[in-house]
Amino acid sequence: MRGMTSTEKLYTIRFGGILSIAGIVFLLDRLSKIWIIRHFSLGDTRPITSWFHLTYVHNTGTAFGLFQGNNKALLLAAFAILGVLLYSARELTEHGGFWGAVGVGLVLGGALGNIYDRIHYAQVIDFLDFLIWPVFNIADSAITVGTASLMIGLWRSKA
């Protein structure tokens, strides 16, 4: 880090953290999906509580089951979003601070998890079922929480 400005050093440290968060999210997402594939048949549901089940489904669309059957277009869109996110990561972490960096890491890891599914299975594996919401996965959760974290970080920087 010799010869770097303090802003560049901070970004380098944050980028390492972002990659760590993304890696952890990707790993948790992959491991959970592998477990579901090995222990459930497609369509199986098992109650954990009265309000939460594990239900193995495939999703060829986006959130809430929209745009079903458009895997190739959704894969291209995911790569475009991933490119924009990586291109903007420095600015997002500079302006969004800690929460912005956490958000970038979560969204990056979640996006990579679902991209992996789309490439290898031509659909996304979902299994978290709260019975009042469409079935989703860890990657979806990370994208949602990461987006909220980014918004909080950017909002706090404006205040």
Coordinates of C-alpha atoms in Angstrom, one line a residue:
M1 CA 0.0 0.0 0.0
R2 CA 3.1 2.2 -0.1
G3 CA 2.6 5.3 -2.3
M4 CA -1.2 5.2 -2.0
T5 CA -3.4 8.0 -0.7
S6 CA -5.4 7.5 2.4
T7 CA -8.6 7.3 0.3
E8 CA -7.0 4.6 -1.9
K9 CA -5.8 2.7 1.1
L10 CA -9.3 2.8 2.7
Y11 CA -10.9 1.7 -0.5
T12 CA -8.4 -1.2 -0.9
I13 CA -9.2 -2.4 2.7
R14 CA -13.0 -2.0 2.0
F15 CA -12.7 -3.8 -1.3
G16 CA -11.1 -6.8 0.5
G17 CA -14.0 -6.7 2.9
I18 CA -16.5 -6.5 0.0
L19 CA -15.0 -9.5 -1.6
S20 CA -15.0 -11.4 1.7
I21 CA -18.7 -10.6 2.2
A22 CA -19.5 -11.6 -1.4
G23 CA -17.5 -14.9 -1.0
I24 CA -19.3 -15.8 2.3
V25 CA -22.7 -15.1 0.7
F26 CA -21.9 -17.1 -2.4
L27 CA -20.6 -20.0 -0.3
L28 CA -23.6 -20.1 2.0
D29 CA -25.9 -19.8 -1.0
R30 CA -24.2 -22.7 -2.8
L31 CA -24.0 -25.0 0.2
S32 CA -27.7 -24.4 1.1
K33 CA -28.8 -25.2 -2.5
I34 CA -26.6 -28.3 -2.7
W35 CA -28.2 -29.5 0.6
I36 CA -31.7 -28.9 -0.8
I37 CA -30.9 -30.7 -4.0
R38 CA -29.5 -33.7 -2.2
H39 CA -32.2 -34.0 0.5
F40 CA -35.4 -32.9 -1.3
S41 CA -37.2 -33.8 -4.5
L42 CA -38.5 -31.0 -6.6
G43 CA -41.8 -29.7 -5.1
D44 CA -41.1 -31.3 -1.7
T45 CA -42.1 -29.1 1.3
R46 CA -41.2 -29.7 4.9
P47 CA -42.6 -27.6 7.8
I48 CA -40.0 -26.1 10.2
T49 CA -42.6 -24.1 12.1
S50 CA -46.3 -23.3 11.5
W51 CA -45.2 -20.2 9.5
F52 CA -41.9 -21.3 7.8
H53 CA -41.3 -24.3 5.5
L54 CA -38.5 -25.5 3.3
T55 CA -39.9 -26.0 -0.2
Y56 CA -37.8 -27.0 -3.1
V57 CA -38.8 -25.1 -6.3
H58 CA -37.2 -23.9 -9.5
N59 CA -37.6 -20.4 -10.7
T60 CA -36.9 -19.5 -14.4
G61 CA -38.0 -15.9 -13.8
T62 CA -37.2 -13.1 -11.4
A63 CA -38.4 -12.2 -8.0
F64 CA -42.1 -13.0 -7.4
G65 CA -41.9 -15.4 -10.4
L66 CA -42.1 -12.6 -12.9
F67 CA -40.7 -13.1 -16.5
Q68 CA -40.7 -16.9 -16.3
G69 CA -38.9 -18.7 -19.1
N70 CA -36.5 -15.8 -19.9
N71 CA -33.3 -17.3 -18.4
K72 CA -30.9 -16.1 -21.2
A73 CA -32.2 -12.5 -21.0
L74 CA -32.2 -12.5 -17.2
L75 CA -28.6 -13.9 -17.3
L76 CA -27.5 -11.1 -19.6
A77 CA -29.3 -8.5 -17.3
A78 CA -27.6 -10.0 -14.3
F79 CA -24.2 -9.7 -15.9
A80 CA -24.9 -6.1 -16.9
I81 CA -26.0 -5.3 -13.3
L82 CA -22.9 -7.0 -12.0
G83 CA -20.7 -5.0 -14.3
V84 CA -22.3 -1.7 -13.2
L85 CA -22.0 -2.7 -9.6
L86 CA -18.3 -3.5 -9.9
Y87 CA -17.7 -0.3 -11.9
S88 CA -19.5 1.8 -9.3
A89 CA -18.1 -0.1 -6.2
R90 CA -15.5 2.5 -5.4
E91 CA -17.9 5.5 -5.5
L92 CA -20.6 3.6 -3.7
T93 CA -18.2 2.7 -0.8
E94 CA -16.7 6.2 -0.7
H95 CA -20.2 7.8 -0.5
G96 CA -22.0 5.0 1.3
G97 CA -19.3 4.4 3.9
F98 CA -19.5 1.2 5.9
W99 CA -23.1 0.4 5.0
G100 CA -22.4 1.1 1.4
A101 CA -19.5 -1.4 1.4
V102 CA -21.6 -4.0 3.2
G103 CA -24.4 -3.5 0.7
V104 CA -22.1 -3.9 -2.3
G105 CA -20.7 -7.1 -0.9
L106 CA -24.1 -8.6 -0.2
V107 CA -25.5 -7.7 -3.6
L108 CA -22.4 -9.0 -5.3
G109 CA -22.4 -12.3 -3.5
G110 CA -26.2 -12.7 -4.1
A111 CA -25.9 -11.9 -7.7
L112 CA -23.1 -14.4 -8.2
G113 CA -25.1 -17.1 -6.5
N114 CA -28.1 -16.7 -8.7
I115 CA -25.9 -16.3 -11.8
Y116 CA -24.3 -19.6 -11.0
D117 CA -27.7 -21.2 -10.9
R118 CA -28.8 -19.7 -14.2
I119 CA -25.6 -20.9 -15.9
H120 CA -25.5 -24.4 -14.4
Y121 CA -29.3 -25.2 -14.0
A122 CA -30.9 -22.7 -16.5
Q123 CA -33.0 -21.6 -13.5
V124 CA -32.7 -20.5 -9.9
I125 CA -33.1 -22.9 -7.0
D126 CA -35.4 -21.5 -4.3
F127 CA -36.4 -23.1 -0.9
L128 CA -37.1 -20.5 1.8
D129 CA -40.9 -20.5 2.2
F130 CA -42.7 -18.2 4.7
L131 CA -46.0 -19.2 3.2
I132 CA -47.2 -15.6 2.6
W133 CA -44.4 -14.7 0.3
P134 CA -43.0 -16.3 -2.9
V135 CA -40.3 -18.9 -2.2
F136 CA -36.8 -17.5 -2.3
N137 CA -33.1 -18.3 -1.4
I138 CA -30.1 -16.9 0.5
A139 CA -28.8 -15.1 -2.6
D140 CA -32.2 -13.3 -3.0
S141 CA -32.1 -12.3 0.7
A142 CA -28.5 -11.0 0.4
I143 CA -29.5 -8.9 -2.7
T144 CA -32.5 -7.4 -0.8
V145 CA -30.6 -6.7 2.4
G146 CA -27.6 -5.4 0.4
T147 CA -29.8 -3.0 -1.5
A148 CA -31.3 -1.7 1.7
S149 CA -27.8 -1.3 3.2
L150 CA -26.6 0.6 0.2
M151 CA -29.6 2.9 0.4
I152 CA -29.0 3.5 4.1
G153 CA -25.3 4.2 3.5
L154 CA -26.0 6.7 0.7
W155 CA -28.9 8.3 2.6
R156 CA -26.7 8.8 5.7
S157 CA -24.0 10.4 3.6
K158 CA -26.4 13.0 2.3
A159 CA -27.6 13.8 5.9

